[in-house]
Amino acid sequence: DQQVKQNSPSLSVQEGRISILNCDYTNSMFDYFLWYKKYPAEGPTFLISISSIKDKNEDGRFTVFLNKSAKHLSLHIVPSQPGDSAVYFCAASAGYGGSQGNLIFGKGTKLSVKP
Amino acid sequence: EAQVTQNPRYLITVTGKKLTVTCSQNMNHEYMSWYRQDPGLGLRQIYYSMNVEVTDKGDVPEGYKVSRKEKRNFPLILESPSPNQTSLYFCASSFETGGTYEQYFGPGTRLTVT
């Protein structure tokens, strides 16, 4: 059973508009969430994270929102740029403050930003 | 340059022939991990290591072995590879900075088992 779900395999957005990538989780023990970006033929790179004690974290054009009651998080990219075109993975951990241990990834969402 | 390196980057082998994929990091990270990426399945964790001589199973450990004899190296061993282990493998390492859990990934090893 998937503990971290990214239900949209792909998303297409116009340059300059907002991109919203969604992620749902089922395990209530998860207390730390991360987003990774992956270009073809490269390893994933860390983008942004949020702990369960927050509901929002912002870094430049990237903002992650966490709704614990709905077990849902989203990544907003504003404004979207063609260089943002990549696969985005949501990941969750139950190890905040101690054991990092097992990190669970979603299946990924392929974002295409059109000029 | 801070990095995670994997070797080989590409490998084609036959069923049952033991192989090792090496992983090395130069950032003095405590934590290292192996993942496999398959179409439609995303990234799945195979094994991880919290420190030297400390390893634990991830979600899909069957058919794999690891060792962590030194901090910088975390090899992935396939004692008897099978075609269902054909995949793209990533090694990663991380340190804890305020609990960010950011992992640095290697470039990947594409393995084909025939």
mmCIF file of C-alpha atoms in Angstrom:
data_model
loop_
_atom_site.group_PDB
_atom_site.id
_atom_site.type_symbol
_atom_site.label_atom_id
_atom_site.label_comp_id
_atom_site.label_asym_id
_atom_site.label_seq_id
_atom_site.Cartn_x
_atom_site.Cartn_y
_atom_site.Cartn_z
ATOM 1 C CA ASP A 1 0.000 0.000 0.000
ATOM 2 C CA GLN A 2 1.401 3.351 -1.040
ATOM 3 C CA GLN A 3 2.115 5.583 1.931
ATOM 4 C CA VAL A 4 3.038 8.607 -0.188
ATOM 5 C CA LYS A 5 0.904 9.303 -3.234
ATOM 6 C CA GLN A 6 1.403 11.700 -6.090
ATOM 7 C CA ASN A 7 -1.752 11.156 -8.083
ATOM 8 C CA SER A 8 -0.825 13.327 -11.055
ATOM 9 C CA PRO A 9 1.844 11.669 -13.200
ATOM 10 C CA SER A 10 2.246 14.829 -15.238
ATOM 11 C CA LEU A 11 1.467 18.541 -15.221
ATOM 12 C CA SER A 12 1.805 21.127 -17.956
ATOM 13 C CA VAL A 13 1.977 24.850 -17.161
ATOM 14 C CA GLN A 14 2.640 28.015 -19.097
ATOM 15 C CA GLU A 15 5.786 29.969 -18.298
ATOM 16 C CA GLY A 16 5.127 32.673 -15.715
ATOM 17 C CA ARG A 17 2.077 30.944 -14.245
ATOM 18 C CA ILE A 18 1.855 29.017 -11.002
ATOM 19 C CA SER A 19 2.657 25.310 -10.825
ATOM 20 C CA ILE A 20 0.984 23.329 -8.045
ATOM 21 C CA LEU A 21 2.175 19.812 -7.361
ATOM 22 C CA ASN A 22 0.236 17.730 -4.884
ATOM 23 C CA CYS A 23 1.130 14.920 -2.533
ATOM 24 C CA ASP A 24 -0.982 12.863 -0.116
ATOM 25 C CA TYR A 25 0.200 10.552 2.628
ATOM 26 C CA THR A 26 -1.467 7.910 4.748
ATOM 27 C CA ASN A 27 0.947 7.339 7.629
ATOM 28 C CA SER A 28 0.152 9.671 10.525
ATOM 29 C CA MET A 29 3.623 9.023 11.956
ATOM 30 C CA PHE A 30 5.260 10.994 9.164
ATOM 31 C CA ASP A 31 6.602 14.227 10.604
ATOM 32 C CA TYR A 32 8.985 15.507 7.982
ATOM 33 C CA PHE A 33 8.350 16.053 4.302
ATOM 34 C CA LEU A 34 10.667 16.892 1.443
ATOM 35 C CA TRP A 35 10.490 17.693 -2.242
ATOM 36 C CA TYR A 36 13.168 16.605 -4.677
ATOM 37 C CA LYS A 37 13.602 17.581 -8.308
ATOM 38 C CA LYS A 38 15.072 15.249 -10.893
ATOM 39 C CA TYR A 39 16.342 15.980 -14.375
ATOM 40 C CA PRO A 40 16.909 13.127 -16.855
ATOM 41 C CA ALA A 41 20.246 11.327 -16.459
ATOM 42 C CA GLU A 42 20.908 12.979 -13.103
ATOM 43 C CA GLY A 43 20.303 12.091 -9.480
ATOM 44 C CA PRO A 44 17.498 13.833 -7.581
ATOM 45 C CA THR A 45 18.347 17.133 -5.924
ATOM 46 C CA PHE A 46 16.806 18.482 -2.752
ATOM 47 C CA LEU A 47 14.404 21.363 -3.249
ATOM 48 C CA ILE A 48 12.581 22.231 -0.046
ATOM 49 C CA SER A 49 11.318 20.601 3.137
ATOM 50 C CA ILE A 50 8.816 21.128 5.925
ATOM 51 C CA SER A 51 8.377 19.673 9.370
ATOM 52 C CA SER A 52 5.015 18.801 10.845
ATOM 53 C CA ILE A 53 5.213 21.674 13.308
ATOM 54 C CA LYS A 54 4.805 24.119 10.427
ATOM 55 C CA ASP A 55 2.153 24.562 7.788
ATOM 56 C CA LYS A 56 4.208 26.572 5.308
ATOM 57 C CA ASN A 57 7.809 26.924 4.242
ATOM 58 C CA GLU A 58 9.042 29.292 1.581
ATOM 59 C CA ASP A 59 12.281 29.471 -0.374
ATOM 60 C CA GLY A 60 12.351 31.939 -3.223
ATOM 61 C CA ARG A 61 9.912 30.842 -5.909
ATOM 62 C CA PHE A 62 9.130 27.611 -4.068
ATOM 63 C CA THR A 63 6.604 27.238 -1.255
ATOM 64 C CA VAL A 64 5.477 24.046 0.404
ATOM 65 C CA PHE A 65 2.166 23.891 2.258
ATOM 66 C CA LEU A 66 1.271 21.183 4.741
ATOM 67 C CA ASN A 67 -2.274 20.311 5.819
ATOM 68 C CA LYS A 68 -1.860 17.716 8.533
ATOM 69 C CA SER A 69 -5.538 17.099 9.092
ATOM 70 C CA ALA A 70 -5.962 16.249 5.419
ATOM 71 C CA LYS A 71 -2.590 14.484 5.230
ATOM 72 C CA HIS A 72 -1.834 16.583 2.206
ATOM 73 C CA LEU A 73 1.033 18.744 1.067
ATOM 74 C CA SER A 74 1.592 20.804 -2.014
ATOM 75 C CA LEU A 75 4.491 22.497 -3.737
ATOM 76 C CA HIS A 76 3.853 25.858 -5.372
ATOM 77 C CA ILE A 77 6.258 27.281 -7.927
ATOM 78 C CA VAL A 78 5.693 30.934 -8.772
ATOM 79 C CA PRO A 79 6.478 32.048 -11.399
ATOM 80 C CA SER A 80 7.169 28.850 -13.300
ATOM 81 C CA GLN A 81 10.149 28.828 -15.629
ATOM 82 C CA PRO A 82 11.108 26.437 -18.447
ATOM 83 C CA GLY A 83 14.117 25.318 -16.369
ATOM 84 C CA ASP A 84 11.673 24.001 -13.766
ATOM 85 C CA SER A 85 10.661 21.239 -16.186
ATOM 86 C CA ALA A 86 11.626 18.049 -14.352
ATOM 87 C CA VAL A 87 10.180 15.200 -12.332
ATOM 88 C CA TYR A 88 9.255 16.219 -8.788
ATOM 89 C CA PHE A 89 9.242 13.679 -5.991
ATOM 90 C CA CYS A 90 7.500 14.096 -2.681
ATOM 91 C CA ALA A 91 9.089 12.205 0.229
ATOM 92 C CA ALA A 92 8.176 11.612 3.865
ATOM 93 C CA SER A 93 9.980 10.507 6.984
ATOM 94 C CA ALA A 94 8.941 9.513 10.478
ATOM 95 C CA GLY A 95 12.331 10.383 11.889
ATOM 96 C CA TYR A 96 12.389 14.079 12.757
ATOM 97 C CA GLY A 97 14.643 14.896 15.634
ATOM 98 C CA GLY A 98 16.415 11.579 15.639
ATOM 99 C CA SER A 99 16.450 8.650 13.350
ATOM 100 C CA GLN A 100 16.325 9.579 9.689
ATOM 101 C CA GLY A 101 15.853 5.993 8.775
ATOM 102 C CA ASN A 102 13.362 5.056 6.184
ATOM 103 C CA LEU A 103 12.469 7.731 3.647
ATOM 104 C CA ILE A 104 9.358 7.023 1.569
ATOM 105 C CA PHE A 105 9.048 8.586 -1.870
ATOM 106 C CA GLY A 106 6.039 9.120 -4.061
ATOM 107 C CA LYS A 107 6.053 8.042 -7.709
ATOM 108 C CA GLY A 108 6.768 11.523 -8.976
ATOM 109 C CA THR A 109 5.053 14.158 -11.110
ATOM 110 C CA LYS A 110 6.564 15.263 -14.388
ATOM 111 C CA LEU A 111 6.264 19.029 -14.734
ATOM 112 C CA SER A 112 6.514 20.633 -18.159
ATOM 113 C CA VAL A 113 6.736 24.423 -18.300
ATOM 114 C CA LYS A 114 6.022 25.720 -21.783
ATOM 115 C CA PRO A 115 7.562 29.007 -23.003
ATOM 116 C CA GLU B 1 33.856 19.449 -4.822
ATOM 117 C CA ALA B 2 31.296 17.863 -2.511
ATOM 118 C CA GLN B 3 29.799 14.874 -4.238
ATOM 119 C CA VAL B 4 28.499 11.335 -4.186
ATOM 120 C CA THR B 5 30.102 9.086 -6.770
ATOM 121 C CA GLN B 6 28.875 5.743 -8.058
ATOM 122 C CA ASN B 7 30.625 3.155 -10.168
ATOM 123 C CA PRO B 8 29.955 1.834 -12.645
ATOM 124 C CA ARG B 9 27.457 4.200 -14.261
ATOM 125 C CA TYR B 10 26.236 1.512 -16.654
ATOM 126 C CA LEU B 11 26.398 -2.249 -16.282
ATOM 127 C CA ILE B 12 25.002 -5.114 -18.315
ATOM 128 C CA THR B 13 25.365 -8.519 -16.707
ATOM 129 C CA VAL B 14 23.872 -11.993 -16.738
ATOM 130 C CA THR B 15 21.654 -13.731 -14.226
ATOM 131 C CA GLY B 16 23.533 -15.116 -11.250
ATOM 132 C CA LYS B 17 26.831 -13.315 -11.735
ATOM 133 C CA LYS B 18 27.715 -11.491 -8.528
ATOM 134 C CA LEU B 19 28.283 -7.778 -8.839
ATOM 135 C CA THR B 20 29.060 -4.780 -6.664
ATOM 136 C CA VAL B 21 28.099 -1.174 -7.250
ATOM 137 C CA THR B 22 30.326 1.176 -5.314
ATOM 138 C CA CYS B 23 29.244 4.414 -3.672
ATOM 139 C CA SER B 24 31.511 6.979 -2.097
ATOM 140 C CA GLN B 25 30.916 10.393 -0.563
ATOM 141 C CA ASN B 26 33.445 13.049 0.411
ATOM 142 C CA MET B 27 31.240 15.112 2.735
ATOM 143 C CA ASN B 28 31.850 13.146 5.948
ATOM 144 C CA HIS B 29 28.146 12.283 6.069
ATOM 145 C CA GLU B 30 26.906 9.870 8.696
ATOM 146 C CA TYR B 31 23.907 8.625 6.755
ATOM 147 C CA MET B 32 23.996 6.780 3.431
ATOM 148 C CA SER B 33 21.285 5.010 1.497
ATOM 149 C CA TRP B 34 20.526 3.075 -1.688
ATOM 150 C CA TYR B 35 17.436 3.492 -3.852
ATOM 151 C CA ARG B 36 16.143 1.991 -7.032
ATOM 152 C CA GLN B 37 13.994 3.848 -9.531
ATOM 153 C CA ASP B 38 11.585 1.972 -11.755
ATOM 154 C CA PRO B 39 9.005 3.314 -14.231
ATOM 155 C CA GLY B 40 5.690 3.932 -12.505
ATOM 156 C CA LEU B 41 7.110 3.057 -9.088
ATOM 157 C CA GLY B 42 9.199 6.084 -8.261
ATOM 158 C CA LEU B 43 12.125 5.811 -5.861
ATOM 159 C CA ARG B 44 12.184 2.940 -3.418
ATOM 160 C CA GLN B 45 14.678 2.585 -0.612
ATOM 161 C CA ILE B 46 16.732 -0.617 -0.554
ATOM 162 C CA TYR B 47 19.024 -0.224 2.461
ATOM 163 C CA TYR B 48 20.298 2.606 4.594
ATOM 164 C CA SER B 49 23.105 3.143 7.065
ATOM 165 C CA MET B 50 23.047 5.521 10.012
ATOM 166 C CA ASN B 51 26.757 5.130 10.677
ATOM 167 C CA VAL B 52 29.733 2.816 10.232
ATOM 168 C CA GLU B 53 28.773 -0.805 10.836
ATOM 169 C CA VAL B 54 25.107 0.187 11.218
ATOM 170 C CA THR B 55 22.797 -0.807 8.372
ATOM 171 C CA ASP B 56 19.081 -1.419 8.104
ATOM 172 C CA LYS B 57 16.552 -2.565 5.537
ATOM 173 C CA GLY B 58 14.475 -0.172 3.511
ATOM 174 C CA ASP B 59 11.347 -1.083 1.588
ATOM 175 C CA VAL B 60 12.816 -3.463 -0.998
ATOM 176 C CA PRO B 61 15.915 -5.174 0.470
ATOM 177 C CA GLU B 62 15.376 -8.649 -0.993
ATOM 178 C CA GLY B 63 18.224 -9.763 -3.226
ATOM 179 C CA TYR B 64 20.628 -7.064 -2.025
ATOM 180 C CA LYS B 65 23.382 -6.774 0.547
ATOM 181 C CA VAL B 66 25.266 -3.753 1.821
ATOM 182 C CA SER B 67 28.204 -3.057 4.077
ATOM 183 C CA ARG B 68 29.470 0.066 5.805
ATOM 184 C CA LYS B 69 33.020 -0.598 6.929
ATOM 185 C CA GLU B 70 34.128 2.997 6.503
ATOM 186 C CA LYS B 71 32.230 6.228 6.675
ATOM 187 C CA ARG B 72 32.720 7.328 3.094
ATOM 188 C CA ASN B 73 31.831 4.053 1.311
ATOM 189 C CA PHE B 74 28.576 2.141 1.056
ATOM 190 C CA PRO B 75 28.719 -0.586 -1.611
ATOM 191 C CA LEU B 76 25.621 -2.361 -2.898
ATOM 192 C CA ILE B 77 26.100 -6.068 -3.515
ATOM 193 C CA LEU B 78 23.956 -8.307 -5.674
ATOM 194 C CA GLU B 79 25.036 -11.855 -4.865
ATOM 195 C CA SER B 80 22.913 -13.485 -7.577
ATOM 196 C CA PRO B 81 21.337 -10.853 -9.797
ATOM 197 C CA SER B 82 18.040 -11.588 -11.506
ATOM 198 C CA PRO B 83 16.244 -9.777 -14.370
ATOM 199 C CA ASN B 84 13.801 -8.142 -11.929
ATOM 200 C CA GLN B 85 16.763 -6.230 -10.510
ATOM 201 C CA THR B 86 17.175 -4.416 -13.802
ATOM 202 C CA SER B 87 16.757 -0.836 -12.675
ATOM 203 C CA LEU B 88 18.305 2.576 -12.140
ATOM 204 C CA TYR B 89 20.102 2.713 -8.809
ATOM 205 C CA PHE B 90 20.922 5.783 -6.769
ATOM 206 C CA CYS B 91 23.168 6.149 -3.770
ATOM 207 C CA ALA B 92 22.592 9.066 -1.415
ATOM 208 C CA SER B 93 24.136 10.551 1.695
ATOM 209 C CA SER B 94 23.095 13.158 4.198
ATOM 210 C CA PHE B 95 23.963 14.997 7.359
ATOM 211 C CA GLU B 96 21.549 16.497 9.800
ATOM 212 C CA THR B 97 21.467 20.251 9.815
ATOM 213 C CA GLY B 98 18.585 21.413 11.921
ATOM 214 C CA GLY B 99 16.710 18.327 10.869
ATOM 215 C CA THR B 100 16.593 19.151 7.179
ATOM 216 C CA TYR B 101 17.222 15.558 6.165
ATOM 217 C CA GLU B 102 18.466 16.743 2.822
ATOM 218 C CA GLN B 103 20.042 13.885 0.899
ATOM 219 C CA TYR B 104 22.687 14.290 -1.766
ATOM 220 C CA PHE B 105 22.273 11.805 -4.583
ATOM 221 C CA GLY B 106 24.827 10.260 -6.859
ATOM 222 C CA PRO B 107 24.390 10.312 -10.647
ATOM 223 C CA GLY B 108 22.873 6.837 -10.820
ATOM 224 C CA THR B 109 23.882 3.384 -12.054
ATOM 225 C CA ARG B 110 21.818 1.814 -14.796
ATOM 226 C CA LEU B 111 21.891 -1.956 -14.354
ATOM 227 C CA THR B 112 20.584 -4.458 -16.862
ATOM 228 C CA VAL B 113 20.410 -8.141 -15.926
ATOM 229 C CA THR B 114 19.772 -10.517 -18.811
#
